[in-house]
Each structure stands twice: as structure tokens, then as C-alpha cells.
Amino acid sequence: MDDRPALEHVRLTVNGATFERDVEPRRHLGDFLRHDLNLTGTHIGCEHGVCGACTVIVNGAPVRSCLMFAGQANGASILTVEGLASADGELHPVQQAFWNRHGLQCGFCTPGMIMTVVALLAERPEADEGEVRDAISGNLCRCTGYETIVDAALDAARASREDT
Ligand code: FES
Ligand code: FES
């Protein structure tokens, strides 16, 4: 007898493209993105909601993709780090600011950091240092000491304000 749980049919939008897949109910969104859609830019660290490496934007809000089942994302619009740069390769202002400020070393935390900052600045382009530090307080970085990440986020905030 096959006692595996029935698959769930999921239809969602990722970085502007629509995908449909049948997934196991226990498949979390991070593994779904990485293994079913081959979007490996989203990193998986702790897999229990602590490190923030797996952060993606779901319907405009930052979400830890290890804590959300793929089935729960049915119908959602998701943005991952692969969806930030323009088609011609121009970096998103937050990516460019991380590049300029050396806001990464090994890069493991970087996609989650960037998605967290993108979500913050979409809501609060005027975010100050305290708000930036608060926003990234759930994202762990083993390398940078955070200072250059904060500098990058503040640069990106300035750039987005100047653009508007
Ligand atoms: Fe999701 Fe660490 S892998 S919070
Ligand atoms: Fe290595 Fe953040 S750059 S964990």
C-alpha cells in the first residue's frame, strides 16, 4: 500500500513567470524554489526560522521560505533574488549598493539580506539606520560584522529617494 500523502497542485507566480507543480504537502517553499524551480539563489541555512538566509518576498512581504509550505503559497506572487536585476543585467539598486559597499563576504546570507532590505525600502524608503538594523535583526551574518550591510542599505535608501 502506498501511504505517501497525496500531492498538492500549486500554481504561483515567481519573478513574473507562472509555474504549476504537484508538490508533497510537507515541501517547504524554500526547497520548492530551489529544487522544483531550480532557483538556487535563495539559500537554506537553519531550516527553522532563525537565520533569515531563505527570505523571499511573498505578496509584498518578507517571508522565511523555510517556514512556509509550498502549498500555502498557492496563488501567491513571489519575488526572489533572481528577479531583482533587470533583463539586461543591470543590478537592482540594493544589489548595487551591496556591491559598492562590500556588504558581503562569503555571500551565504546575502540573498536573504538583500530581500529583507528590498522589502523594507519598498515600504519605508526613508528608513533610517535604526530601522535598517531592526529590519535585518532577523538575518544572521557570520562574516561582515553587519556594518557594511547597514551602509549598503542606507545607500540604497538614499538612491531610491533621489530617484523619486
Ligand atoms: Fe529559513 Fe534559516 S533557512 S530562517
Ligand atoms: Fe558570509 Fe554573511 S557574508 S554569512
PDB file of C-alpha atoms and ligand atoms in Angstrom:
ATOM      1  CA  MET A   1       0.000   0.000   0.000  1.00  0.00           C
ATOM      2  CA  ASP A   2       1.282   3.463  -0.876  1.00  0.00           C
ATOM      3  CA  ASP A   3       0.885   5.564   2.259  1.00  0.00           C
ATOM      4  CA  ARG A   4       2.565   8.664   0.869  1.00  0.00           C
ATOM      5  CA  PRO A   5       0.392  11.799   1.236  1.00  0.00           C
ATOM      6  CA  ALA A   6      -1.477  12.992  -1.828  1.00  0.00           C
ATOM      7  CA  LEU A   7       0.323  15.667  -3.830  1.00  0.00           C
ATOM      8  CA  GLU A   8      -0.970  19.223  -3.828  1.00  0.00           C
ATOM      9  CA  HIS A   9      -1.308  21.187  -7.020  1.00  0.00           C
ATOM     10  CA  VAL A  10       0.341  24.583  -6.734  1.00  0.00           C
ATOM     11  CA  ARG A  11       0.085  27.472  -9.152  1.00  0.00           C
ATOM     12  CA  LEU A  12       2.020  30.610  -8.385  1.00  0.00           C
ATOM     13  CA  THR A  13       3.994  33.449  -9.893  1.00  0.00           C
ATOM     14  CA  VAL A  14       7.721  33.744  -9.291  1.00  0.00           C
ATOM     15  CA  ASN A  15       9.627  36.745 -10.627  1.00  0.00           C
ATOM     16  CA  GLY A  16       6.795  37.434 -13.046  1.00  0.00           C
ATOM     17  CA  ALA A  17       6.564  33.918 -14.511  1.00  0.00           C
ATOM     18  CA  THR A  18       3.750  31.498 -13.699  1.00  0.00           C
ATOM     19  CA  PHE A  19       4.585  27.964 -12.560  1.00  0.00           C
ATOM     20  CA  GLU A  20       2.405  24.954 -11.837  1.00  0.00           C
ATOM     21  CA  ARG A  21       3.692  21.914  -9.992  1.00  0.00           C
ATOM     22  CA  ASP A  22       2.430  18.991  -7.916  1.00  0.00           C
ATOM     23  CA  VAL A  23       4.176  19.033  -4.552  1.00  0.00           C
ATOM     24  CA  GLU A  24       4.250  16.993  -1.375  1.00  0.00           C
ATOM     25  CA  PRO A  25       2.329  18.739   1.407  1.00  0.00           C
ATOM     26  CA  ARG A  26       5.490  18.897   3.543  1.00  0.00           C
ATOM     27  CA  ARG A  27       7.615  20.568   0.829  1.00  0.00           C
ATOM     28  CA  HIS A  28       8.569  23.974   2.148  1.00  0.00           C
ATOM     29  CA  LEU A  29       8.691  26.979  -0.132  1.00  0.00           C
ATOM     30  CA  GLY A  30      12.481  27.289   0.034  1.00  0.00           C
ATOM     31  CA  ASP A  31      13.012  23.730  -1.185  1.00  0.00           C
ATOM     32  CA  PHE A  32      10.264  24.211  -3.749  1.00  0.00           C
ATOM     33  CA  LEU A  33      12.059  27.252  -5.185  1.00  0.00           C
ATOM     34  CA  ARG A  34      15.458  25.579  -5.153  1.00  0.00           C
ATOM     35  CA  HIS A  35      14.638  22.019  -6.171  1.00  0.00           C
ATOM     36  CA  ASP A  36      11.417  22.249  -8.166  1.00  0.00           C
ATOM     37  CA  LEU A  37      12.019  25.585  -9.903  1.00  0.00           C
ATOM     38  CA  ASN A  38      15.830  25.490  -9.879  1.00  0.00           C
ATOM     39  CA  LEU A  39      16.005  28.966  -8.337  1.00  0.00           C
ATOM     40  CA  THR A  40      19.005  28.307  -6.128  1.00  0.00           C
ATOM     41  CA  GLY A  41      19.654  31.951  -5.314  1.00  0.00           C
ATOM     42  CA  THR A  42      17.506  31.507  -2.216  1.00  0.00           C
ATOM     43  CA  HIS A  43      19.730  29.914   0.412  1.00  0.00           C
ATOM     44  CA  ILE A  44      18.678  27.483   3.096  1.00  0.00           C
ATOM     45  CA  GLY A  45      20.583  27.642   6.372  1.00  0.00           C
ATOM     46  CA  CYS A  46      18.929  26.668   9.621  1.00  0.00           C
ATOM     47  CA  GLU A  47      15.591  25.494   8.232  1.00  0.00           C
ATOM     48  CA  HIS A  48      13.795  26.569  11.368  1.00  0.00           C
ATOM     49  CA  GLY A  49      13.234  30.282  11.011  1.00  0.00           C
ATOM     50  CA  VAL A  50      16.333  31.618  12.751  1.00  0.00           C
ATOM     51  CA  CYS A  51      18.929  32.669  10.164  1.00  0.00           C
ATOM     52  CA  GLY A  52      16.883  34.542   7.550  1.00  0.00           C
ATOM     53  CA  ALA A  53      19.001  33.216   4.666  1.00  0.00           C
ATOM     54  CA  CYS A  54      15.879  31.861   2.971  1.00  0.00           C
ATOM     55  CA  THR A  55      13.975  35.167   2.930  1.00  0.00           C
ATOM     56  CA  VAL A  56      11.888  35.856  -0.168  1.00  0.00           C
ATOM     57  CA  ILE A  57       9.085  38.358  -0.756  1.00  0.00           C
ATOM     58  CA  VAL A  58       5.593  36.869  -0.876  1.00  0.00           C
ATOM     59  CA  ASN A  59       2.789  39.203  -1.895  1.00  0.00           C
ATOM     60  CA  GLY A  60       4.980  42.154  -0.928  1.00  0.00           C
ATOM     61  CA  ALA A  61       6.049  40.912   2.497  1.00  0.00           C
ATOM     62  CA  PRO A  62       9.349  39.314   3.503  1.00  0.00           C
ATOM     63  CA  VAL A  63       8.830  35.657   4.394  1.00  0.00           C
ATOM     64  CA  ARG A  64      11.143  32.911   5.631  1.00  0.00           C
ATOM     65  CA  SER A  65      10.632  30.379   2.918  1.00  0.00           C
ATOM     66  CA  CYS A  66      11.678  27.509   5.201  1.00  0.00           C
ATOM     67  CA  LEU A  67       8.653  28.239   7.384  1.00  0.00           C
ATOM     68  CA  MET A  68       6.053  28.289   4.642  1.00  0.00           C
ATOM     69  CA  PHE A  69       4.809  25.232   2.811  1.00  0.00           C
ATOM     70  CA  ALA A  70       4.774  25.449  -0.963  1.00  0.00           C
ATOM     71  CA  GLY A  71       1.086  24.601  -0.792  1.00  0.00           C
ATOM     72  CA  GLN A  72       0.473  27.687   1.326  1.00  0.00           C
ATOM     73  CA  ALA A  73       1.963  29.810  -1.448  1.00  0.00           C
ATOM     74  CA  ASN A  74      -0.639  28.631  -3.944  1.00  0.00           C
ATOM     75  CA  GLY A  75      -1.840  31.694  -5.861  1.00  0.00           C
ATOM     76  CA  ALA A  76       0.884  33.942  -4.445  1.00  0.00           C
ATOM     77  CA  SER A  77       3.215  36.320  -6.216  1.00  0.00           C
ATOM     78  CA  ILE A  78       6.792  35.719  -5.132  1.00  0.00           C
ATOM     79  CA  LEU A  79       9.954  37.700  -5.682  1.00  0.00           C
ATOM     80  CA  THR A  80      13.332  36.035  -5.227  1.00  0.00           C
ATOM     81  CA  VAL A  81      16.824  37.400  -5.612  1.00  0.00           C
ATOM     82  CA  GLU A  82      16.882  36.154  -9.214  1.00  0.00           C
ATOM     83  CA  GLY A  83      14.066  38.576 -10.014  1.00  0.00           C
ATOM     84  CA  LEU A  84      15.855  41.758  -8.937  1.00  0.00           C
ATOM     85  CA  ALA A  85      18.273  42.567 -11.743  1.00  0.00           C
ATOM     86  CA  SER A  86      16.844  43.857 -14.999  1.00  0.00           C
ATOM     87  CA  ALA A  87      16.805  41.704 -18.143  1.00  0.00           C
ATOM     88  CA  ASP A  88      19.952  43.398 -19.440  1.00  0.00           C
ATOM     89  CA  GLY A  89      21.820  42.505 -16.263  1.00  0.00           C
ATOM     90  CA  GLU A  90      21.673  45.878 -14.537  1.00  0.00           C
ATOM     91  CA  LEU A  91      21.658  45.278 -10.806  1.00  0.00           C
ATOM     92  CA  HIS A  92      18.797  46.352  -8.590  1.00  0.00           C
ATOM     93  CA  PRO A  93      19.810  49.424  -6.540  1.00  0.00           C
ATOM     94  CA  VAL A  94      20.009  47.315  -3.372  1.00  0.00           C
ATOM     95  CA  GLN A  95      22.262  44.770  -5.099  1.00  0.00           C
ATOM     96  CA  GLN A  96      24.412  47.587  -6.465  1.00  0.00           C
ATOM     97  CA  ALA A  97      24.704  49.142  -3.022  1.00  0.00           C
ATOM     98  CA  PHE A  98      25.827  45.801  -1.528  1.00  0.00           C
ATOM     99  CA  TRP A  99      28.405  45.575  -4.306  1.00  0.00           C
ATOM    100  CA  ASN A 100      29.616  49.143  -3.796  1.00  0.00           C
ATOM    101  CA  ARG A 101      29.822  48.884  -0.015  1.00  0.00           C
ATOM    102  CA  HIS A 102      31.267  45.396   0.136  1.00  0.00           C
ATOM    103  CA  GLY A 103      28.170  44.260   2.001  1.00  0.00           C
ATOM    104  CA  LEU A 104      29.076  40.605   1.703  1.00  0.00           C
ATOM    105  CA  GLN A 105      31.953  38.235   2.143  1.00  0.00           C
ATOM    106  CA  CYS A 106      31.048  34.548   1.715  1.00  0.00           C
ATOM    107  CA  GLY A 107      27.640  35.558   0.350  1.00  0.00           C
ATOM    108  CA  PHE A 108      25.624  32.915   2.134  1.00  0.00           C
ATOM    109  CA  CYS A 109      23.388  35.380   3.977  1.00  0.00           C
ATOM    110  CA  THR A 110      23.317  37.825   1.075  1.00  0.00           C
ATOM    111  CA  PRO A 111      20.154  36.841  -0.820  1.00  0.00           C
ATOM    112  CA  GLY A 112      18.159  36.900   2.404  1.00  0.00           C
ATOM    113  CA  MET A 113      19.726  40.193   3.483  1.00  0.00           C
ATOM    114  CA  ILE A 114      19.019  41.782   0.135  1.00  0.00           C
ATOM    115  CA  MET A 115      15.406  40.596   0.001  1.00  0.00           C
ATOM    116  CA  THR A 116      14.861  41.881   3.539  1.00  0.00           C
ATOM    117  CA  VAL A 117      16.251  45.298   2.602  1.00  0.00           C
ATOM    118  CA  VAL A 118      14.266  45.385  -0.655  1.00  0.00           C
ATOM    119  CA  ALA A 119      11.060  44.717   1.292  1.00  0.00           C
ATOM    120  CA  LEU A 120      11.945  47.355   3.898  1.00  0.00           C
ATOM    121  CA  LEU A 121      12.703  50.071   1.359  1.00  0.00           C
ATOM    122  CA  ALA A 122       9.580  49.291  -0.668  1.00  0.00           C
ATOM    123  CA  GLU A 123       7.590  50.161   2.424  1.00  0.00           C
ATOM    124  CA  ARG A 124       9.934  52.680   4.067  1.00  0.00           C
ATOM    125  CA  PRO A 125      12.214  54.395   1.525  1.00  0.00           C
ATOM    126  CA  GLU A 126      13.009  56.918   4.233  1.00  0.00           C
ATOM    127  CA  ALA A 127      14.223  54.188   6.617  1.00  0.00           C
ATOM    128  CA  ASP A 128      16.962  55.368   8.966  1.00  0.00           C
ATOM    129  CA  GLU A 129      19.809  53.391  10.476  1.00  0.00           C
ATOM    130  CA  GLY A 130      17.717  52.181  13.397  1.00  0.00           C
ATOM    131  CA  GLU A 131      15.017  50.862  11.088  1.00  0.00           C
ATOM    132  CA  VAL A 132      17.579  49.147   8.888  1.00  0.00           C
ATOM    133  CA  ARG A 133      19.194  47.473  11.886  1.00  0.00           C
ATOM    134  CA  ASP A 134      15.784  46.452  13.164  1.00  0.00           C
ATOM    135  CA  ALA A 135      14.767  45.018   9.766  1.00  0.00           C
ATOM    136  CA  ILE A 136      17.916  42.906   9.389  1.00  0.00           C
ATOM    137  CA  SER A 137      17.987  41.830  13.021  1.00  0.00           C
ATOM    138  CA  GLY A 138      16.459  38.517  11.960  1.00  0.00           C
ATOM    139  CA  ASN A 139      19.146  37.849   9.358  1.00  0.00           C
ATOM    140  CA  LEU A 140      22.357  36.293  10.613  1.00  0.00           C
ATOM    141  CA  CYS A 141      25.711  37.012   9.005  1.00  0.00           C
ATOM    142  CA  ARG A 142      28.837  35.142  10.093  1.00  0.00           C
ATOM    143  CA  CYS A 143      31.263  37.300   8.160  1.00  0.00           C
ATOM    144  CA  THR A 144      30.738  41.010   7.828  1.00  0.00           C
ATOM    145  CA  GLY A 145      30.017  42.349  11.304  1.00  0.00           C
ATOM    146  CA  TYR A 146      26.919  43.912   9.704  1.00  0.00           C
ATOM    147  CA  GLU A 147      28.386  47.424   9.346  1.00  0.00           C
ATOM    148  CA  THR A 148      28.837  47.286   5.589  1.00  0.00           C
ATOM    149  CA  ILE A 149      25.389  45.739   5.187  1.00  0.00           C
ATOM    150  CA  VAL A 150      23.852  48.648   7.081  1.00  0.00           C
ATOM    151  CA  ASP A 151      25.897  51.100   4.998  1.00  0.00           C
ATOM    152  CA  ALA A 152      24.656  49.403   1.812  1.00  0.00           C
ATOM    153  CA  ALA A 153      21.026  49.532   2.907  1.00  0.00           C
ATOM    154  CA  LEU A 154      21.317  53.231   3.787  1.00  0.00           C
ATOM    155  CA  ASP A 155      22.981  53.953   0.426  1.00  0.00           C
ATOM    156  CA  ALA A 156      20.157  52.117  -1.355  1.00  0.00           C
ATOM    157  CA  ALA A 157      17.590  54.087   0.636  1.00  0.00           C
ATOM    158  CA  ARG A 158      19.267  57.345  -0.387  1.00  0.00           C
ATOM    159  CA  ALA A 159      19.409  56.252  -4.009  1.00  0.00           C
ATOM    160  CA  SER A 160      15.748  55.264  -4.067  1.00  0.00           C
ATOM    161  CA  ARG A 161      14.740  58.609  -2.544  1.00  0.00           C
ATOM    162  CA  GLU A 162      16.794  60.511  -5.113  1.00  0.00           C
ATOM    163  CA  ASP A 163      15.109  58.505  -7.872  1.00  0.00           C
ATOM    164  CA  THR A 164      11.621  59.557  -6.791  1.00  0.00           C
TER     165      THR A 164
HETATM  166 FE1  FES B   1      14.937  29.755   6.850  1.00  0.00          FE
HETATM  167 FE2  FES B   1      17.167  29.840   8.304  1.00  0.00          FE
HETATM  168  S1  FES B   1      16.774  28.685   6.498  1.00  0.00           S
HETATM  169  S2  FES B   1      15.364  31.043   8.537  1.00  0.00           S
HETATM  170 FE1  FES B   2      29.050  35.325   4.957  1.00  0.00          FE
HETATM  171 FE2  FES B   2      27.047  36.984   5.591  1.00  0.00          FE
HETATM  172  S1  FES B   2      28.603  37.296   4.109  1.00  0.00           S
HETATM  173  S2  FES B   2      27.320  34.955   6.209  1.00  0.00           S
END
